[in-house]
Amino acid sequence: MVKFQSNKNQFVFTFAKNFLGISLWIPALLFIEQHIFSVGSIDGRSMKPTLNPETNFLKRDKVLVWKWNKNFERGDVVILRSPEDPQRLLVKRVLAIEDDLVKTRPPKSTRFVPIPEGHVWVEGDEQFHSIDSNQFGPVSTGLITAKIIAIVFPFSRMRRITNDDMRKDALVINTNFD
């Protein structure tokens, strides 16, 4: 009976030690997931063909989301809060940055829009299925929550997201001559 008690004490001690060791990592992992990077799933077809190229909604792209960097360049694919409904997250491509002049697409009534300081112009890669800056205008960079840097699943599509996927007919003029 004494031998059983010894094994039971050793089990409890080992369990407590391992549980405590794992528990100490939880805050660090939560911080990393909330503030540095995470993996997300893409819904919708506004970024087709870059993201979710298939029409089958069961085959959604899983992406690596980088939350740390707040410097955005033309061609970056970003996650932002909708200016029309802050509860909704959108995935769009940065087409123009501050001090640029961008040629719009319908339904925007003005032909060219200057991008003010602290703002960007975002559009979906699939112009006919995208609610973007052509509808709501330049977006404050404060609404951007993250940058998508890679597709991680499905494995056949695993790759970095680059600005090579940006539409070639976009007319963006940099008006900052400093």
Short mmCIF file of N, CA and C in Angstrom, two decimals:
data_model
loop_
_atom_site.label_atom_id
_atom_site.label_comp_id
_atom_site.label_asym_id
_atom_site.label_seq_id
_atom_site.Cartn_x
_atom_site.Cartn_y
_atom_site.Cartn_z
N MET A 1 0.82 -1.20 0.00
CA MET A 1 0.00 0.00 0.00
C MET A 1 0.86 1.26 0.00
N VAL A 2 2.00 1.23 0.62
CA VAL A 2 2.88 2.39 0.68
C VAL A 2 3.42 2.69 -0.71
N LYS A 3 3.72 1.64 -1.48
CA LYS A 3 4.25 1.83 -2.82
C LYS A 3 3.22 2.54 -3.69
N PHE A 4 1.95 2.20 -3.57
CA PHE A 4 0.89 2.84 -4.32
C PHE A 4 0.81 4.33 -3.98
N GLN A 5 0.91 4.67 -2.71
CA GLN A 5 0.86 6.06 -2.26
C GLN A 5 2.03 6.86 -2.85
N SER A 6 3.20 6.24 -2.90
CA SER A 6 4.38 6.91 -3.44
C SER A 6 4.18 7.22 -4.92
N ASN A 7 3.66 6.27 -5.69
CA ASN A 7 3.39 6.49 -7.11
C ASN A 7 2.32 7.56 -7.31
N LYS A 8 1.32 7.57 -6.44
CA LYS A 8 0.27 8.56 -6.53
C LYS A 8 0.83 9.96 -6.26
N ASN A 9 1.68 10.10 -5.25
CA ASN A 9 2.30 11.40 -4.95
C ASN A 9 3.20 11.85 -6.10
N GLN A 10 3.94 10.92 -6.65
CA GLN A 10 4.82 11.27 -7.76
C GLN A 10 4.00 11.71 -8.97
N PHE A 11 2.89 11.01 -9.23
CA PHE A 11 2.01 11.39 -10.34
C PHE A 11 1.45 12.80 -10.13
N VAL A 12 0.95 13.09 -8.95
CA VAL A 12 0.39 14.41 -8.65
C VAL A 12 1.46 15.49 -8.80
N PHE A 13 2.66 15.22 -8.28
CA PHE A 13 3.76 16.17 -8.39
C PHE A 13 4.13 16.42 -9.85
N THR A 14 4.26 15.37 -10.63
CA THR A 14 4.61 15.50 -12.05
C THR A 14 3.51 16.22 -12.82
N PHE A 15 2.27 15.87 -12.53
CA PHE A 15 1.14 16.53 -13.19
C PHE A 15 1.13 18.02 -12.87
N ALA A 16 1.27 18.37 -11.61
CA ALA A 16 1.25 19.78 -11.18
C ALA A 16 2.40 20.55 -11.82
N LYS A 17 3.59 19.95 -11.86
CA LYS A 17 4.76 20.60 -12.44
C LYS A 17 4.54 20.85 -13.93
N ASN A 18 4.04 19.86 -14.66
CA ASN A 18 3.79 20.01 -16.10
C ASN A 18 2.66 21.01 -16.36
N PHE A 19 1.61 20.94 -15.58
CA PHE A 19 0.48 21.87 -15.74
C PHE A 19 0.93 23.30 -15.51
N LEU A 20 1.72 23.52 -14.50
CA LEU A 20 2.23 24.86 -14.21
C LEU A 20 3.15 25.34 -15.33
N GLY A 21 4.00 24.46 -15.83
CA GLY A 21 4.90 24.82 -16.92
C GLY A 21 4.15 25.22 -18.18
N ILE A 22 3.11 24.48 -18.51
CA ILE A 22 2.30 24.80 -19.69
C ILE A 22 1.50 26.08 -19.44
N SER A 23 0.96 26.24 -18.27
CA SER A 23 0.14 27.41 -17.94
C SER A 23 0.92 28.71 -18.04
N LEU A 24 2.20 28.66 -17.73
CA LEU A 24 3.01 29.87 -17.81
C LEU A 24 3.20 30.34 -19.25
N TRP A 25 3.06 29.46 -20.23
CA TRP A 25 3.20 29.83 -21.63
C TRP A 25 1.93 30.42 -22.21
N ILE A 26 0.78 30.20 -21.60
CA ILE A 26 -0.50 30.66 -22.16
C ILE A 26 -0.53 32.17 -22.37
N PRO A 27 -0.13 33.00 -21.40
CA PRO A 27 -0.15 34.45 -21.66
C PRO A 27 0.76 34.86 -22.82
N ALA A 28 1.92 34.23 -22.93
CA ALA A 28 2.84 34.56 -24.03
C ALA A 28 2.23 34.18 -25.37
N LEU A 29 1.62 33.01 -25.45
CA LEU A 29 0.98 32.58 -26.70
C LEU A 29 -0.20 33.47 -27.05
N LEU A 30 -0.99 33.87 -26.07
CA LEU A 30 -2.11 34.78 -26.33
C LEU A 30 -1.61 36.14 -26.82
N PHE A 31 -0.54 36.64 -26.23
CA PHE A 31 0.02 37.91 -26.68
C PHE A 31 0.48 37.81 -28.13
N ILE A 32 1.18 36.74 -28.47
CA ILE A 32 1.65 36.55 -29.84
C ILE A 32 0.47 36.48 -30.80
N GLU A 33 -0.56 35.73 -30.45
CA GLU A 33 -1.72 35.58 -31.32
C GLU A 33 -2.49 36.88 -31.49
N GLN A 34 -2.58 37.68 -30.45
CA GLN A 34 -3.35 38.93 -30.49
C GLN A 34 -2.57 40.09 -31.10
N HIS A 35 -1.24 40.12 -30.97
CA HIS A 35 -0.48 41.31 -31.34
C HIS A 35 0.62 41.11 -32.38
N ILE A 36 1.02 39.88 -32.65
CA ILE A 36 2.14 39.68 -33.57
C ILE A 36 1.70 38.95 -34.84
N PHE A 37 1.27 37.71 -34.73
CA PHE A 37 0.77 37.00 -35.91
C PHE A 37 -0.22 35.92 -35.51
N SER A 38 -1.02 35.51 -36.49
CA SER A 38 -1.98 34.43 -36.29
C SER A 38 -2.31 33.85 -37.66
N VAL A 39 -3.10 32.80 -37.65
CA VAL A 39 -3.59 32.18 -38.88
C VAL A 39 -5.08 32.47 -38.96
N GLY A 40 -5.53 32.91 -40.13
CA GLY A 40 -6.94 33.22 -40.31
C GLY A 40 -7.50 32.57 -41.55
N SER A 41 -8.82 32.55 -41.64
CA SER A 41 -9.54 31.98 -42.77
C SER A 41 -10.18 33.12 -43.56
N ILE A 42 -10.11 33.03 -44.87
CA ILE A 42 -10.64 34.09 -45.73
C ILE A 42 -12.02 33.68 -46.24
N ASP A 43 -12.98 34.58 -46.04
CA ASP A 43 -14.33 34.40 -46.57
C ASP A 43 -14.55 35.35 -47.74
N GLY A 44 -15.39 34.95 -48.66
CA GLY A 44 -15.76 35.84 -49.75
C GLY A 44 -14.87 35.72 -50.96
N ARG A 45 -15.27 36.46 -52.01
CA ARG A 45 -14.54 36.34 -53.28
C ARG A 45 -14.02 37.67 -53.80
N SER A 46 -13.98 38.70 -52.97
CA SER A 46 -13.54 40.01 -53.44
C SER A 46 -12.05 40.05 -53.76
N MET A 47 -11.28 39.11 -53.24
CA MET A 47 -9.83 39.08 -53.51
C MET A 47 -9.45 37.98 -54.51
N LYS A 48 -10.43 37.45 -55.20
CA LYS A 48 -10.20 36.43 -56.20
C LYS A 48 -9.45 37.04 -57.36
N PRO A 49 -8.45 36.47 -57.93
CA PRO A 49 -7.92 35.12 -57.79
C PRO A 49 -6.79 34.99 -56.76
N THR A 50 -6.35 36.11 -56.15
CA THR A 50 -5.26 36.00 -55.18
C THR A 50 -5.65 35.11 -54.01
N LEU A 51 -6.85 35.32 -53.46
CA LEU A 51 -7.35 34.52 -52.33
C LEU A 51 -8.68 33.89 -52.73
N ASN A 52 -8.90 32.67 -52.31
CA ASN A 52 -10.12 31.91 -52.62
C ASN A 52 -10.43 31.89 -54.12
N PRO A 53 -9.53 31.35 -54.93
CA PRO A 53 -9.77 31.38 -56.38
C PRO A 53 -10.88 30.43 -56.83
N GLU A 54 -11.20 29.44 -56.00
CA GLU A 54 -12.24 28.49 -56.38
C GLU A 54 -13.59 28.99 -55.90
N THR A 55 -14.65 28.62 -56.59
CA THR A 55 -15.99 29.04 -56.20
C THR A 55 -16.55 28.18 -55.07
N ASN A 56 -15.90 27.07 -54.76
CA ASN A 56 -16.33 26.19 -53.68
C ASN A 56 -16.02 26.85 -52.34
N PHE A 57 -17.05 27.24 -51.59
CA PHE A 57 -16.84 27.92 -50.32
C PHE A 57 -16.35 27.00 -49.22
N LEU A 58 -16.28 25.70 -49.48
CA LEU A 58 -15.69 24.77 -48.50
C LEU A 58 -14.17 24.79 -48.58
N LYS A 59 -13.64 25.34 -49.66
CA LYS A 59 -12.18 25.40 -49.84
C LYS A 59 -11.72 26.84 -49.66
N ARG A 60 -11.72 27.31 -48.43
CA ARG A 60 -11.27 28.66 -48.14
C ARG A 60 -9.78 28.68 -47.88
N ASP A 61 -9.13 29.75 -48.29
CA ASP A 61 -7.71 29.89 -48.03
C ASP A 61 -7.47 30.21 -46.55
N LYS A 62 -6.44 29.60 -46.00
CA LYS A 62 -5.95 29.93 -44.66
C LYS A 62 -4.69 30.75 -44.86
N VAL A 63 -4.59 31.85 -44.13
CA VAL A 63 -3.50 32.80 -44.37
C VAL A 63 -2.76 33.11 -43.08
N LEU A 64 -1.50 33.52 -43.24
CA LEU A 64 -0.69 33.99 -42.12
C LEU A 64 -0.88 35.50 -42.04
N VAL A 65 -1.33 35.96 -40.88
CA VAL A 65 -1.68 37.36 -40.67
C VAL A 65 -0.62 38.01 -39.77
N TRP A 66 0.03 39.06 -40.26
CA TRP A 66 1.06 39.78 -39.52
C TRP A 66 0.45 41.04 -38.95
N LYS A 67 0.46 41.19 -37.63
CA LYS A 67 -0.20 42.30 -36.96
C LYS A 67 0.77 43.36 -36.42
N TRP A 68 2.04 43.12 -36.50
CA TRP A 68 3.03 43.97 -35.83
C TRP A 68 3.36 45.22 -36.63
N ASN A 69 3.57 45.10 -37.93
CA ASN A 69 4.02 46.21 -38.77
C ASN A 69 2.85 47.09 -39.19
N LYS A 70 2.99 48.39 -39.06
CA LYS A 70 1.95 49.32 -39.48
C LYS A 70 2.40 50.18 -40.65
N ASN A 71 3.46 49.77 -41.36
CA ASN A 71 3.91 50.47 -42.56
C ASN A 71 3.34 49.73 -43.76
N PHE A 72 2.47 50.41 -44.50
CA PHE A 72 1.80 49.75 -45.62
C PHE A 72 2.30 50.32 -46.93
N GLU A 73 2.47 49.43 -47.90
CA GLU A 73 2.97 49.81 -49.21
C GLU A 73 1.94 49.44 -50.27
N ARG A 74 2.08 50.04 -51.44
CA ARG A 74 1.21 49.66 -52.55
C ARG A 74 1.35 48.17 -52.82
N GLY A 75 0.25 47.49 -52.95
CA GLY A 75 0.26 46.06 -53.24
C GLY A 75 0.07 45.17 -52.03
N ASP A 76 0.20 45.71 -50.82
CA ASP A 76 -0.02 44.90 -49.60
C ASP A 76 -1.48 44.48 -49.51
N VAL A 77 -1.71 43.25 -49.09
CA VAL A 77 -3.07 42.78 -48.81
C VAL A 77 -3.28 42.93 -47.31
N VAL A 78 -4.33 43.67 -46.93
CA VAL A 78 -4.53 44.03 -45.53
C VAL A 78 -5.92 43.62 -45.05
N ILE A 79 -6.03 43.53 -43.73
CA ILE A 79 -7.32 43.34 -43.08
C ILE A 79 -7.66 44.66 -42.41
N LEU A 80 -8.87 45.14 -42.65
CA LEU A 80 -9.27 46.42 -42.08
C LEU A 80 -10.71 46.37 -41.60
N ARG A 81 -11.03 47.26 -40.68
CA ARG A 81 -12.41 47.43 -40.24
C ARG A 81 -13.15 48.23 -41.30
N SER A 82 -14.34 47.81 -41.63
CA SER A 82 -15.13 48.53 -42.63
C SER A 82 -15.45 49.93 -42.13
N PRO A 83 -15.22 50.95 -42.95
CA PRO A 83 -15.60 52.31 -42.54
C PRO A 83 -17.11 52.47 -42.40
N GLU A 84 -17.86 51.59 -43.06
CA GLU A 84 -19.32 51.65 -43.01
C GLU A 84 -19.90 50.87 -41.85
N ASP A 85 -19.22 49.81 -41.42
CA ASP A 85 -19.67 48.96 -40.32
C ASP A 85 -18.45 48.43 -39.57
N PRO A 86 -18.02 49.12 -38.49
CA PRO A 86 -16.78 48.74 -37.80
C PRO A 86 -16.77 47.32 -37.22
N GLN A 87 -17.92 46.66 -37.13
CA GLN A 87 -17.97 45.29 -36.65
C GLN A 87 -17.50 44.31 -37.72
N ARG A 88 -17.46 44.76 -38.96
CA ARG A 88 -17.14 43.90 -40.10
C ARG A 88 -15.68 44.08 -40.51
N LEU A 89 -14.99 42.97 -40.74
CA LEU A 89 -13.61 43.01 -41.23
C LEU A 89 -13.60 42.76 -42.74
N LEU A 90 -12.76 43.51 -43.44
CA LEU A 90 -12.61 43.37 -44.88
C LEU A 90 -11.17 42.98 -45.20
N VAL A 91 -10.99 42.29 -46.31
CA VAL A 91 -9.66 41.97 -46.81
C VAL A 91 -9.54 42.63 -48.18
N LYS A 92 -8.58 43.54 -48.31
CA LYS A 92 -8.40 44.31 -49.54
C LYS A 92 -6.92 44.53 -49.81
N ARG A 93 -6.62 45.00 -51.02
CA ARG A 93 -5.25 45.31 -51.41
C ARG A 93 -5.06 46.83 -51.38
N VAL A 94 -3.94 47.27 -50.81
CA VAL A 94 -3.61 48.69 -50.80
C VAL A 94 -3.17 49.06 -52.22
N LEU A 95 -3.93 49.95 -52.83
CA LEU A 95 -3.62 50.36 -54.20
C LEU A 95 -2.83 51.67 -54.22
N ALA A 96 -3.15 52.57 -53.29
CA ALA A 96 -2.47 53.86 -53.24
C ALA A 96 -2.26 54.26 -51.78
N ILE A 97 -1.20 55.02 -51.54
CA ILE A 97 -0.88 55.48 -50.18
C ILE A 97 -0.96 57.01 -50.15
N GLU A 98 -0.74 57.58 -48.98
CA GLU A 98 -0.86 59.04 -48.85
C GLU A 98 -0.01 59.77 -49.87
N ASP A 99 -0.52 60.91 -50.32
CA ASP A 99 0.09 61.77 -51.34
C ASP A 99 0.01 61.19 -52.75
N ASP A 100 -0.71 60.09 -52.95
CA ASP A 100 -0.93 59.56 -54.29
C ASP A 100 -2.22 60.13 -54.85
N LEU A 101 -2.35 60.05 -56.16
CA LEU A 101 -3.58 60.38 -56.86
C LEU A 101 -4.00 59.11 -57.58
N VAL A 102 -5.19 58.62 -57.32
CA VAL A 102 -5.60 57.33 -57.87
C VAL A 102 -6.80 57.50 -58.80
N LYS A 103 -6.77 56.77 -59.90
CA LYS A 103 -7.90 56.74 -60.83
C LYS A 103 -8.92 55.73 -60.28
N THR A 104 -10.16 56.16 -60.16
CA THR A 104 -11.18 55.32 -59.54
C THR A 104 -11.86 54.42 -60.57
N ARG A 105 -12.63 53.47 -60.04
CA ARG A 105 -13.47 52.59 -60.85
C ARG A 105 -14.91 52.88 -60.47
N PRO A 106 -15.85 52.50 -61.31
CA PRO A 106 -17.26 52.67 -60.91
C PRO A 106 -17.52 51.90 -59.62
N PRO A 107 -18.39 52.34 -58.73
CA PRO A 107 -19.41 53.38 -58.85
C PRO A 107 -18.94 54.76 -58.41
N LYS A 108 -17.65 54.97 -58.15
CA LYS A 108 -17.16 56.28 -57.72
C LYS A 108 -17.43 57.30 -58.82
N SER A 109 -17.98 58.45 -58.44
CA SER A 109 -18.37 59.44 -59.44
C SER A 109 -17.19 60.32 -59.89
N THR A 110 -16.23 60.57 -58.99
CA THR A 110 -15.08 61.37 -59.38
C THR A 110 -14.04 60.49 -60.06
N ARG A 111 -13.37 61.04 -61.03
CA ARG A 111 -12.43 60.25 -61.83
C ARG A 111 -11.10 60.01 -61.12
N PHE A 112 -10.57 61.04 -60.43
CA PHE A 112 -9.32 60.92 -59.70
C PHE A 112 -9.53 61.38 -58.27
N VAL A 113 -8.92 60.67 -57.32
CA VAL A 113 -9.06 61.02 -55.90
C VAL A 113 -7.66 61.16 -55.30
N PRO A 114 -7.39 62.30 -54.64
CA PRO A 114 -6.12 62.43 -53.92
C PRO A 114 -6.20 61.70 -52.58
N ILE A 115 -5.13 61.03 -52.19
CA ILE A 115 -5.12 60.29 -50.93
C ILE A 115 -4.50 61.18 -49.85
N PRO A 116 -5.29 61.54 -48.82
CA PRO A 116 -4.77 62.43 -47.78
C PRO A 116 -3.79 61.71 -46.85
N GLU A 117 -3.09 62.50 -46.05
CA GLU A 117 -2.12 61.96 -45.10
C GLU A 117 -2.82 61.01 -44.12
N GLY A 118 -2.17 59.89 -43.82
CA GLY A 118 -2.72 58.92 -42.88
C GLY A 118 -3.82 58.05 -43.46
N HIS A 119 -3.95 58.03 -44.78
CA HIS A 119 -4.99 57.24 -45.46
C HIS A 119 -4.38 56.39 -46.57
N VAL A 120 -5.13 55.39 -47.00
CA VAL A 120 -4.76 54.55 -48.14
C VAL A 120 -6.02 54.32 -48.99
N TRP A 121 -5.82 53.88 -50.21
CA TRP A 121 -6.90 53.51 -51.10
C TRP A 121 -6.85 51.99 -51.23
N VAL A 122 -7.95 51.30 -50.89
CA VAL A 122 -7.97 49.84 -50.93
C VAL A 122 -9.01 49.36 -51.94
N GLU A 123 -8.67 48.29 -52.62
CA GLU A 123 -9.60 47.67 -53.57
C GLU A 123 -9.45 46.16 -53.50
N GLY A 124 -10.54 45.48 -53.85
CA GLY A 124 -10.50 44.03 -54.00
C GLY A 124 -9.94 43.69 -55.37
N ASP A 125 -9.30 42.53 -55.49
CA ASP A 125 -8.76 42.12 -56.79
C ASP A 125 -9.87 41.78 -57.77
N GLU A 126 -11.02 41.37 -57.29
CA GLU A 126 -12.19 41.04 -58.13
C GLU A 126 -13.11 42.26 -58.12
N GLN A 127 -12.99 43.12 -59.11
CA GLN A 127 -13.67 44.41 -59.08
C GLN A 127 -15.19 44.32 -59.06
N PHE A 128 -15.77 43.28 -59.60
CA PHE A 128 -17.23 43.20 -59.68
C PHE A 128 -17.87 42.64 -58.42
N HIS A 129 -17.06 42.15 -57.50
CA HIS A 129 -17.59 41.59 -56.25
C HIS A 129 -16.89 42.20 -55.04
N SER A 130 -16.55 43.48 -55.11
CA SER A 130 -15.78 44.09 -54.04
C SER A 130 -16.41 45.40 -53.59
N ILE A 131 -16.62 45.50 -52.29
CA ILE A 131 -17.00 46.76 -51.68
C ILE A 131 -15.71 47.34 -51.13
N ASP A 132 -15.26 48.46 -51.71
CA ASP A 132 -13.93 48.98 -51.38
C ASP A 132 -13.91 50.49 -51.43
N SER A 133 -12.74 51.07 -51.58
CA SER A 133 -12.60 52.53 -51.58
C SER A 133 -13.37 53.19 -52.71
N ASN A 134 -13.68 52.46 -53.77
CA ASN A 134 -14.51 53.03 -54.83
C ASN A 134 -15.91 53.34 -54.31
N GLN A 135 -16.30 52.70 -53.23
CA GLN A 135 -17.59 52.97 -52.61
C GLN A 135 -17.46 53.94 -51.43
N PHE A 136 -16.46 53.73 -50.57
CA PHE A 136 -16.38 54.55 -49.35
C PHE A 136 -15.20 55.50 -49.30
N GLY A 137 -14.38 55.57 -50.34
CA GLY A 137 -13.29 56.55 -50.39
C GLY A 137 -12.03 56.09 -49.68
N PRO A 138 -11.06 57.00 -49.54
CA PRO A 138 -9.81 56.64 -48.85
C PRO A 138 -10.08 56.20 -47.42
N VAL A 139 -9.27 55.27 -46.94
CA VAL A 139 -9.45 54.67 -45.62
C VAL A 139 -8.32 55.09 -44.69
N SER A 140 -8.67 55.45 -43.48
CA SER A 140 -7.65 55.78 -42.48
C SER A 140 -6.81 54.54 -42.17
N THR A 141 -5.50 54.73 -42.07
CA THR A 141 -4.64 53.60 -41.75
C THR A 141 -4.93 53.06 -40.35
N GLY A 142 -5.60 53.85 -39.52
CA GLY A 142 -5.99 53.38 -38.19
C GLY A 142 -7.01 52.26 -38.23
N LEU A 143 -7.73 52.12 -39.35
CA LEU A 143 -8.70 51.03 -39.49
C LEU A 143 -8.05 49.72 -39.90
N ILE A 144 -6.80 49.78 -40.35
CA ILE A 144 -6.10 48.56 -40.78
C ILE A 144 -5.57 47.84 -39.55
N THR A 145 -5.95 46.57 -39.42
CA THR A 145 -5.56 45.79 -38.24
C THR A 145 -4.40 44.85 -38.50
N ALA A 146 -4.18 44.46 -39.77
CA ALA A 146 -3.13 43.48 -40.04
C ALA A 146 -2.82 43.43 -41.52
N LYS A 147 -1.74 42.73 -41.82
CA LYS A 147 -1.30 42.52 -43.20
C LYS A 147 -1.23 41.01 -43.44
N ILE A 148 -1.75 40.56 -44.56
CA ILE A 148 -1.68 39.14 -44.91
C ILE A 148 -0.38 38.92 -45.66
N ILE A 149 0.46 38.02 -45.13
CA ILE A 149 1.78 37.84 -45.75
C ILE A 149 1.94 36.52 -46.49
N ALA A 150 1.07 35.54 -46.25
CA ALA A 150 1.24 34.25 -46.94
C ALA A 150 -0.04 33.44 -46.90
N ILE A 151 -0.19 32.59 -47.90
CA ILE A 151 -1.23 31.56 -47.89
C ILE A 151 -0.58 30.32 -47.32
N VAL A 152 -1.17 29.73 -46.28
CA VAL A 152 -0.58 28.54 -45.65
C VAL A 152 -1.38 27.27 -45.93
N PHE A 153 -2.63 27.41 -46.40
CA PHE A 153 -3.44 26.24 -46.73
C PHE A 153 -4.49 26.67 -47.74
N PRO A 154 -4.80 25.87 -48.74
CA PRO A 154 -4.32 24.52 -49.00
C PRO A 154 -2.83 24.51 -49.40
N PHE A 155 -2.18 23.42 -49.10
CA PHE A 155 -0.75 23.31 -49.32
C PHE A 155 -0.36 23.53 -50.77
N SER A 156 -1.24 23.17 -51.70
CA SER A 156 -0.94 23.36 -53.12
C SER A 156 -0.84 24.84 -53.49
N ARG A 157 -1.41 25.72 -52.68
CA ARG A 157 -1.36 27.17 -52.94
C ARG A 157 -0.45 27.90 -51.96
N MET A 158 0.30 27.18 -51.15
CA MET A 158 1.15 27.81 -50.14
C MET A 158 2.19 28.71 -50.82
N ARG A 159 2.19 30.00 -50.44
CA ARG A 159 3.14 30.95 -51.00
C ARG A 159 3.02 32.29 -50.28
N ARG A 160 4.02 33.15 -50.48
CA ARG A 160 3.97 34.52 -49.96
C ARG A 160 3.03 35.34 -50.83
N ILE A 161 2.38 36.31 -50.21
CA ILE A 161 1.56 37.25 -50.96
C ILE A 161 2.47 38.41 -51.35
N THR A 162 2.54 38.71 -52.63
CA THR A 162 3.40 39.79 -53.10
C THR A 162 2.56 40.82 -53.86
N ASN A 163 3.17 41.95 -54.14
CA ASN A 163 2.44 42.96 -54.90
C ASN A 163 2.48 42.66 -56.40
N ASP A 164 3.07 41.55 -56.79
CA ASP A 164 3.03 41.12 -58.20
C ASP A 164 1.60 40.79 -58.62
N ASP A 165 0.74 40.47 -57.65
CA ASP A 165 -0.65 40.12 -57.94
C ASP A 165 -1.52 41.35 -58.14
N MET A 166 -0.97 42.53 -57.89
CA MET A 166 -1.76 43.76 -58.00
C MET A 166 -2.17 43.98 -59.46
N ARG A 167 -3.36 44.50 -59.63
CA ARG A 167 -3.86 44.70 -61.00
C ARG A 167 -2.95 45.66 -61.77
N LYS A 168 -2.73 45.33 -63.01
CA LYS A 168 -1.77 46.09 -63.82
C LYS A 168 -2.37 47.36 -64.42
N ASP A 169 -3.70 47.46 -64.50
CA ASP A 169 -4.32 48.63 -65.11
C ASP A 169 -4.57 49.76 -64.11
N ALA A 170 -4.11 49.61 -62.87
CA ALA A 170 -4.31 50.67 -61.86
C ALA A 170 -3.45 51.87 -62.21
N LEU A 171 -4.07 53.04 -62.17
CA LEU A 171 -3.33 54.27 -62.42
C LEU A 171 -3.17 55.01 -61.10
N VAL A 172 -1.94 55.02 -60.61
CA VAL A 172 -1.61 55.69 -59.35
C VAL A 172 -0.47 56.64 -59.64
N ILE A 173 -0.65 57.90 -59.25
CA ILE A 173 0.37 58.91 -59.46
C ILE A 173 0.84 59.41 -58.11
N ASN A 174 2.14 59.33 -57.84
CA ASN A 174 2.69 59.84 -56.59
C ASN A 174 2.90 61.34 -56.76
N THR A 175 2.21 62.12 -55.90
CA THR A 175 2.31 63.58 -55.99
C THR A 175 3.29 64.16 -54.98
N ASN A 176 3.96 63.30 -54.23
CA ASN A 176 4.95 63.76 -53.25
C ASN A 176 6.30 63.81 -53.94
N PHE A 177 6.78 65.02 -54.22
CA PHE A 177 8.04 65.17 -54.94
C PHE A 177 9.19 65.55 -54.03
N ASP A 178 9.06 65.27 -52.74
CA ASP A 178 10.14 65.60 -51.78
C ASP A 178 11.32 64.70 -51.95
#
